Amino acid sequence: AFAYQLIQAVDRSFQIDSYDIEATCSIGIAIAPFDGVDYQTLRQKSHMALSRAQSEESNDYKFFEVEMEHYVNNRLKMVQALKQAIEQQEFELFYQPKVDLDSNAMVGSEALIRWRNANNELISPAEFIPVAEASGLISEIGKWALEQACHDCKKWQDEGVGNLTIAVNLSPVQFRRGNLPNIVFNALKQANLAPDFLELEITESLFIDDTERISDQLNQIATKGVSIAIDDFGTGYSNLNYLTKFNASTLKIDMSFVTNMLEVEQKQHIVNAVIKMSKEMGLENVAEGVEDIETANKLKQFKCRYGQGYYWSRPLPNDEFMALVKEHIRKLLSL
Ligand code: C2E
Ligand code: MG
Ligand code: MG
């Protein structure tokens, strides 16, 4: 009841000069003697509860629970392991083809990172990227991914498998230092890859941050000929203003709308509308998560330009991806 009263008291807006300031309040609670008997322990545990309260929603309180301590310890362990993974170069890029729905040709690919840990287990990005972002380690990992992807893309060209483009995912954290354009240009230069083969995927979550700083860096990058794609479109912030502001050239329709769209009519309407809108705005579109030929055909009917998904291939290690592309070209030529 006391926590609730505190939140009520703080949760209001203030006016300072001409600014409206919204105050919110999060509270973490640890109780003696159950959670500890000394100040240090109680403070530490109330902080863990506070972190949880802050991460879930504003204006909330949480009591400490043992599970929170396990969570924090596991995160700490993973940060240590990730630091080691950077030193030992334990990351790998897998590639998934992007297919032109009209010609059925593989025109590019997306680089998707994997972590092969010391026990030879392959860890998915969904598991370690959030930890890498929270700890800032993503800057280093992301830089490696960019360099490796540019290098591999150049190699495909040298092996004569057509002019495949490469898409690399970026984390909002990589924009913080302000040196992303240099990192991108250096990666291209090192690999001797022309900028128009590189596409950078950003998500809508980026636009909650310091937009000036971000649009400035994106513009520098786009001016050199690198394309910018909005990944997971439709799931986030969805303020259409940013499409013009951030120099985006492609919308990637999130797979939550695509994968089972044949069973859910509403999803077809959304996908169709996004395709139409992207065309009106002069943007390319890619449908993610295409798992069967029926969905691919429906998208073609909607005049979607590109598709990506398990129907064509799962993300593959570089050599398997190369073999897939070569086989695909051979099949197309023999038709
Ligand atoms: P994303 O960029 O939206 O990538 C698409 C995800 O969907 C990939 O998961 C891919 O394997 C999966 N997928 C592709 N086709 C299908 C399909 O037909 N059906 C289903 N069910 N899934 C499909 P993955 O590889 O686990 O990557 C997850 C996310 O991790 C990515 O989502 C991306 O946001 C992030 N990520 C991956 N690599 C990097 C990276 O190098 N840097 C950063 N910052 N994030 C990355
Ligand atoms: Mg992506
Ligand atoms: Mg996506």
PDB file of N, CA, C and O in Angstrom, residues 161-207:
ATOM      1  N   VAL A 161      29.315 -16.037 -58.996  1.00  0.00           N
ATOM      2  CA  VAL A 161      27.923 -16.476 -58.840  1.00  0.00           C
ATOM      3  C   VAL A 161      26.959 -15.293 -58.892  1.00  0.00           C
ATOM      4  O   VAL A 161      26.028 -15.183 -58.106  1.00  0.00           O
ATOM      5  N   GLY A 162      27.175 -14.409 -59.818  1.00  0.00           N
ATOM      6  CA  GLY A 162      26.250 -13.296 -59.997  1.00  0.00           C
ATOM      7  C   GLY A 162      26.517 -12.193 -58.995  1.00  0.00           C
ATOM      8  O   GLY A 162      27.408 -12.298 -58.154  1.00  0.00           O
ATOM      9  N   ASN A 163      25.737 -11.155 -59.114  1.00  0.00           N
ATOM     10  CA  ASN A 163      25.969  -9.995 -58.269  1.00  0.00           C
ATOM     11  C   ASN A 163      25.018  -9.965 -57.085  1.00  0.00           C
ATOM     12  O   ASN A 163      24.082  -9.206 -57.031  1.00  0.00           O
ATOM     13  N   LEU A 164      25.276 -10.859 -56.136  1.00  0.00           N
ATOM     14  CA  LEU A 164      24.410 -10.947 -54.963  1.00  0.00           C
ATOM     15  C   LEU A 164      24.660  -9.777 -54.017  1.00  0.00           C
ATOM     16  O   LEU A 164      25.805  -9.420 -53.753  1.00  0.00           O
ATOM     17  N   THR A 165      23.571  -9.215 -53.492  1.00  0.00           N
ATOM     18  CA  THR A 165      23.736  -8.182 -52.472  1.00  0.00           C
ATOM     19  C   THR A 165      23.785  -8.840 -51.095  1.00  0.00           C
ATOM     20  O   THR A 165      23.397  -9.996 -50.934  1.00  0.00           O
ATOM     21  N   ILE A 166      24.246  -8.072 -50.120  1.00  0.00           N
ATOM     22  CA  ILE A 166      24.318  -8.608 -48.766  1.00  0.00           C
ATOM     23  C   ILE A 166      23.623  -7.645 -47.790  1.00  0.00           C
ATOM     24  O   ILE A 166      23.873  -6.440 -47.835  1.00  0.00           O
ATOM     25  N   ALA A 167      22.735  -8.193 -46.959  1.00  0.00           N
ATOM     26  CA  ALA A 167      22.058  -7.366 -45.959  1.00  0.00           C
ATOM     27  C   ALA A 167      22.602  -7.720 -44.578  1.00  0.00           C
ATOM     28  O   ALA A 167      22.734  -8.898 -44.242  1.00  0.00           O
ATOM     29  N   VAL A 168      22.939  -6.688 -43.801  1.00  0.00           N
ATOM     30  CA  VAL A 168      23.501  -6.903 -42.459  1.00  0.00           C
ATOM     31  C   VAL A 168      22.607  -6.189 -41.442  1.00  0.00           C
ATOM     32  O   VAL A 168      22.223  -5.037 -41.641  1.00  0.00           O
ATOM     33  N   ASN A 169      22.277  -6.889 -40.353  1.00  0.00           N
ATOM     34  CA  ASN A 169      21.439  -6.299 -39.301  1.00  0.00           C
ATOM     35  C   ASN A 169      22.259  -5.395 -38.393  1.00  0.00           C
ATOM     36  O   ASN A 169      23.376  -5.734 -38.012  1.00  0.00           O
ATOM     37  N   LEU A 170      21.692  -4.245 -38.041  1.00  0.00           N
ATOM     38  CA  LEU A 170      22.376  -3.328 -37.123  1.00  0.00           C
ATOM     39  C   LEU A 170      21.571  -3.195 -35.834  1.00  0.00           C
ATOM     40  O   LEU A 170      20.340  -3.237 -35.853  1.00  0.00           O
ATOM     41  N   SER A 171      22.277  -3.005 -34.746  1.00  0.00           N
ATOM     42  CA  SER A 171      21.611  -2.733 -33.462  1.00  0.00           C
ATOM     43  C   SER A 171      21.618  -1.215 -33.225  1.00  0.00           C
ATOM     44  O   SER A 171      22.573  -0.537 -33.599  1.00  0.00           O
ATOM     45  N   PRO A 172      20.572  -0.677 -32.593  1.00  0.00           N
ATOM     46  CA  PRO A 172      20.559   0.761 -32.271  1.00  0.00           C
ATOM     47  C   PRO A 172      21.810   1.188 -31.501  1.00  0.00           C
ATOM     48  O   PRO A 172      22.279   2.315 -31.653  1.00  0.00           O
ATOM     49  N   VAL A 173      22.351   0.275 -30.705  1.00  0.00           N
ATOM     50  CA  VAL A 173      23.539   0.596 -29.891  1.00  0.00           C
ATOM     51  C   VAL A 173      24.729   1.009 -30.776  1.00  0.00           C
ATOM     52  O   VAL A 173      25.555   1.828 -30.387  1.00  0.00           O
ATOM     53  N   GLN A 174      24.777   0.449 -31.996  1.00  0.00           N
ATOM     54  CA  GLN A 174      25.908   0.743 -32.883  1.00  0.00           C
ATOM     55  C   GLN A 174      25.917   2.191 -33.387  1.00  0.00           C
ATOM     56  O   GLN A 174      26.888   2.631 -33.982  1.00  0.00           O
ATOM     57  N   PHE A 175      24.823   2.912 -33.132  1.00  0.00           N
ATOM     58  CA  PHE A 175      24.765   4.318 -33.550  1.00  0.00           C
ATOM     59  C   PHE A 175      25.251   5.261 -32.456  1.00  0.00           C
ATOM     60  O   PHE A 175      25.401   6.449 -32.676  1.00  0.00           O
ATOM     61  N   ARG A 176      25.466   4.723 -31.255  1.00  0.00           N
ATOM     62  CA  ARG A 176      25.714   5.606 -30.109  1.00  0.00           C
ATOM     63  C   ARG A 176      26.995   6.397 -30.188  1.00  0.00           C
ATOM     64  O   ARG A 176      27.045   7.551 -29.840  1.00  0.00           O
ATOM     65  N   ARG A 177      28.067   5.759 -30.666  1.00  0.00           N
ATOM     66  CA  ARG A 177      29.358   6.462 -30.651  1.00  0.00           C
ATOM     67  C   ARG A 177      29.481   7.470 -31.776  1.00  0.00           C
ATOM     68  O   ARG A 177      30.382   8.287 -31.778  1.00  0.00           O
ATOM     69  N   GLY A 178      28.599   7.377 -32.761  1.00  0.00           N
ATOM     70  CA  GLY A 178      28.637   8.353 -33.854  1.00  0.00           C
ATOM     71  C   GLY A 178      29.625   8.003 -34.949  1.00  0.00           C
ATOM     72  O   GLY A 178      29.780   8.751 -35.909  1.00  0.00           O
ATOM     73  N   ASN A 179      30.311   6.848 -34.818  1.00  0.00           N
ATOM     74  CA  ASN A 179      31.330   6.516 -35.818  1.00  0.00           C
ATOM     75  C   ASN A 179      30.901   5.388 -36.761  1.00  0.00           C
ATOM     76  O   ASN A 179      31.727   4.793 -37.434  1.00  0.00           O
ATOM     77  N   LEU A 180      29.581   5.119 -36.803  1.00  0.00           N
ATOM     78  CA  LEU A 180      29.109   4.011 -37.644  1.00  0.00           C
ATOM     79  C   LEU A 180      29.445   4.216 -39.137  1.00  0.00           C
ATOM     80  O   LEU A 180      29.878   3.272 -39.797  1.00  0.00           O
ATOM     81  N   PRO A 181      29.256   5.445 -39.678  1.00  0.00           N
ATOM     82  CA  PRO A 181      29.612   5.606 -41.092  1.00  0.00           C
ATOM     83  C   PRO A 181      31.053   5.160 -41.388  1.00  0.00           C
ATOM     84  O   PRO A 181      31.292   4.427 -42.352  1.00  0.00           O
ATOM     85  N   ASN A 182      31.981   5.535 -40.518  1.00  0.00           N
ATOM     86  CA  ASN A 182      33.370   5.133 -40.750  1.00  0.00           C
ATOM     87  C   ASN A 182      33.551   3.628 -40.697  1.00  0.00           C
ATOM     88  O   ASN A 182      34.298   3.060 -41.498  1.00  0.00           O
ATOM     89  N   ILE A 183      32.869   2.998 -39.767  1.00  0.00           N
ATOM     90  CA  ILE A 183      32.978   1.541 -39.643  1.00  0.00           C
ATOM     91  C   ILE A 183      32.449   0.875 -40.918  1.00  0.00           C
ATOM     92  O   ILE A 183      33.059  -0.053 -41.442  1.00  0.00           O
ATOM     93  N   VAL A 184      31.328   1.400 -41.431  1.00  0.00           N
ATOM     94  CA  VAL A 184      30.742   0.833 -42.657  1.00  0.00           C
ATOM     95  C   VAL A 184      31.686   1.052 -43.850  1.00  0.00           C
ATOM     96  O   VAL A 184      31.982   0.123 -44.611  1.00  0.00           O
ATOM     97  N   PHE A 185      32.180   2.277 -43.987  1.00  0.00           N
ATOM     98  CA  PHE A 185      33.043   2.577 -45.144  1.00  0.00           C
ATOM     99  C   PHE A 185      34.338   1.758 -45.088  1.00  0.00           C
ATOM    100  O   PHE A 185      34.831   1.293 -46.106  1.00  0.00           O
ATOM    101  N   ASN A 186      34.884   1.605 -43.867  1.00  0.00           N
ATOM    102  CA  ASN A 186      36.107   0.806 -43.725  1.00  0.00           C
ATOM    103  C   ASN A 186      35.875  -0.643 -44.106  1.00  0.00           C
ATOM    104  O   ASN A 186      36.718  -1.265 -44.761  1.00  0.00           O
ATOM    105  N   ALA A 187      34.708  -1.183 -43.692  1.00  0.00           N
ATOM    106  CA  ALA A 187      34.400  -2.585 -44.010  1.00  0.00           C
ATOM    107  C   ALA A 187      34.330  -2.761 -45.527  1.00  0.00           C
ATOM    108  O   ALA A 187      34.842  -3.743 -46.075  1.00  0.00           O
ATOM    109  N   LEU A 188      33.688  -1.801 -46.215  1.00  0.00           N
ATOM    110  CA  LEU A 188      33.577  -1.879 -47.677  1.00  0.00           C
ATOM    111  C   LEU A 188      34.957  -1.796 -48.327  1.00  0.00           C
ATOM    112  O   LEU A 188      35.268  -2.554 -49.253  1.00  0.00           O
ATOM    113  N   LYS A 189      35.755  -0.874 -47.792  1.00  0.00           N
ATOM    114  CA  LYS A 189      37.069  -0.643 -48.388  1.00  0.00           C
ATOM    115  C   LYS A 189      37.973  -1.865 -48.213  1.00  0.00           C
ATOM    116  O   LYS A 189      38.600  -2.328 -49.169  1.00  0.00           O
ATOM    117  N   GLN A 190      37.989  -2.377 -46.980  1.00  0.00           N
ATOM    118  CA  GLN A 190      38.812  -3.567 -46.688  1.00  0.00           C
ATOM    119  C   GLN A 190      38.463  -4.722 -47.618  1.00  0.00           C
ATOM    120  O   GLN A 190      39.332  -5.463 -48.053  1.00  0.00           O
ATOM    121  N   ALA A 191      37.149  -4.876 -47.893  1.00  0.00           N
ATOM    122  CA  ALA A 191      36.702  -6.015 -48.705  1.00  0.00           C
ATOM    123  C   ALA A 191      36.729  -5.676 -50.193  1.00  0.00           C
ATOM    124  O   ALA A 191      36.510  -6.548 -51.027  1.00  0.00           O
ATOM    125  N   ASN A 192      36.962  -4.404 -50.489  1.00  0.00           N
ATOM    126  CA  ASN A 192      36.934  -3.950 -51.875  1.00  0.00           C
ATOM    127  C   ASN A 192      35.566  -4.216 -52.525  1.00  0.00           C
ATOM    128  O   ASN A 192      35.467  -4.669 -53.658  1.00  0.00           O
ATOM    129  N   LEU A 193      34.517  -3.941 -51.716  1.00  0.00           N
ATOM    130  CA  LEU A 193      33.143  -4.180 -52.178  1.00  0.00           C
ATOM    131  C   LEU A 193      32.488  -2.833 -52.501  1.00  0.00           C
ATOM    132  O   LEU A 193      32.605  -1.875 -51.730  1.00  0.00           O
ATOM    133  N   ALA A 194      31.776  -2.763 -53.628  1.00  0.00           N
ATOM    134  CA  ALA A 194      31.084  -1.524 -53.997  1.00  0.00           C
ATOM    135  C   ALA A 194      29.897  -1.307 -53.054  1.00  0.00           C
ATOM    136  O   ALA A 194      29.198  -2.264 -52.707  1.00  0.00           O
ATOM    137  N   PRO A 195      29.653  -0.046 -52.619  1.00  0.00           N
ATOM    138  CA  PRO A 195      28.619   0.235 -51.615  1.00  0.00           C
ATOM    139  C   PRO A 195      27.219  -0.220 -52.019  1.00  0.00           C
ATOM    140  O   PRO A 195      26.409  -0.565 -51.157  1.00  0.00           O
ATOM    141  N   ASP A 196      26.918  -0.251 -53.312  1.00  0.00           N
ATOM    142  CA  ASP A 196      25.545  -0.607 -53.688  1.00  0.00           C
ATOM    143  C   ASP A 196      25.239  -2.096 -53.533  1.00  0.00           C
ATOM    144  O   ASP A 196      24.116  -2.517 -53.754  1.00  0.00           O
ATOM    145  N   PHE A 197      26.234  -2.872 -53.107  1.00  0.00           N
ATOM    146  CA  PHE A 197      25.947  -4.279 -52.805  1.00  0.00           C
ATOM    147  C   PHE A 197      25.558  -4.471 -51.341  1.00  0.00           C
ATOM    148  O   PHE A 197      25.136  -5.537 -50.937  1.00  0.00           O
ATOM    149  N   LEU A 198      25.738  -3.428 -50.550  1.00  0.00           N
ATOM    150  CA  LEU A 198      25.484  -3.557 -49.109  1.00  0.00           C
ATOM    151  C   LEU A 198      24.154  -2.911 -48.732  1.00  0.00           C
ATOM    152  O   LEU A 198      23.828  -1.810 -49.174  1.00  0.00           O
ATOM    153  N   GLU A 199      23.396  -3.647 -47.902  1.00  0.00           N
ATOM    154  CA  GLU A 199      22.152  -3.103 -47.360  1.00  0.00           C
ATOM    155  C   GLU A 199      22.238  -3.236 -45.839  1.00  0.00           C
ATOM    156  O   GLU A 199      22.698  -4.251 -45.337  1.00  0.00           O
ATOM    157  N   LEU A 200      21.810  -2.203 -45.122  1.00  0.00           N
ATOM    158  CA  LEU A 200      21.825  -2.271 -43.662  1.00  0.00           C
ATOM    159  C   LEU A 200      20.395  -2.350 -43.162  1.00  0.00           C
ATOM    160  O   LEU A 200      19.541  -1.573 -43.585  1.00  0.00           O
ATOM    161  N   GLU A 201      20.127  -3.296 -42.269  1.00  0.00           N
ATOM    162  CA  GLU A 201      18.771  -3.458 -41.735  1.00  0.00           C
ATOM    163  C   GLU A 201      18.689  -2.836 -40.352  1.00  0.00           C
ATOM    164  O   GLU A 201      19.468  -3.161 -39.466  1.00  0.00           O
ATOM    165  N   ILE A 202      17.736  -1.928 -40.214  1.00  0.00           N
ATOM    166  CA  ILE A 202      17.519  -1.307 -38.905  1.00  0.00           C
ATOM    167  C   ILE A 202      16.072  -1.575 -38.502  1.00  0.00           C
ATOM    168  O   ILE A 202      15.244  -1.882 -39.358  1.00  0.00           O
ATOM    169  N   THR A 203      15.770  -1.472 -37.221  1.00  0.00           N
ATOM    170  CA  THR A 203      14.382  -1.712 -36.807  1.00  0.00           C
ATOM    171  C   THR A 203      13.757  -0.411 -36.330  1.00  0.00           C
ATOM    172  O   THR A 203      14.446   0.558 -36.024  1.00  0.00           O
ATOM    173  N   GLU A 204      12.432  -0.465 -36.237  1.00  0.00           N
ATOM    174  CA  GLU A 204      11.698   0.736 -35.850  1.00  0.00           C
ATOM    175  C   GLU A 204      12.076   1.223 -34.452  1.00  0.00           C
ATOM    176  O   GLU A 204      11.902   2.387 -34.145  1.00  0.00           O
ATOM    177  N   SER A 205      12.584   0.333 -33.619  1.00  0.00           N
ATOM    178  CA  SER A 205      12.933   0.720 -32.245  1.00  0.00           C
ATOM    179  C   SER A 205      14.002   1.823 -32.233  1.00  0.00           C
ATOM    180  O   SER A 205      14.127   2.568 -31.272  1.00  0.00           O
ATOM    181  N   LEU A 206      14.742   1.897 -33.322  1.00  0.00           N
ATOM    182  CA  LEU A 206      15.797   2.911 -33.442  1.00  0.00           C
ATOM    183  C   LEU A 206      15.253   4.327 -33.333  1.00  0.00           C
ATOM    184  O   LEU A 206      15.924   5.249 -32.880  1.00  0.00           O
ATOM    185  N   PHE A 207      14.001   4.491 -33.745  1.00  0.00           N
ATOM    186  CA  PHE A 207      13.480   5.843 -33.892  1.00  0.00           C
ATOM    187  C   PHE A 207      12.977   6.452 -32.593  1.00  0.00           C
ATOM    188  O   PHE A 207      12.522   7.585 -32.572  1.00  0.00           O
TER     189      PHE A 207
END
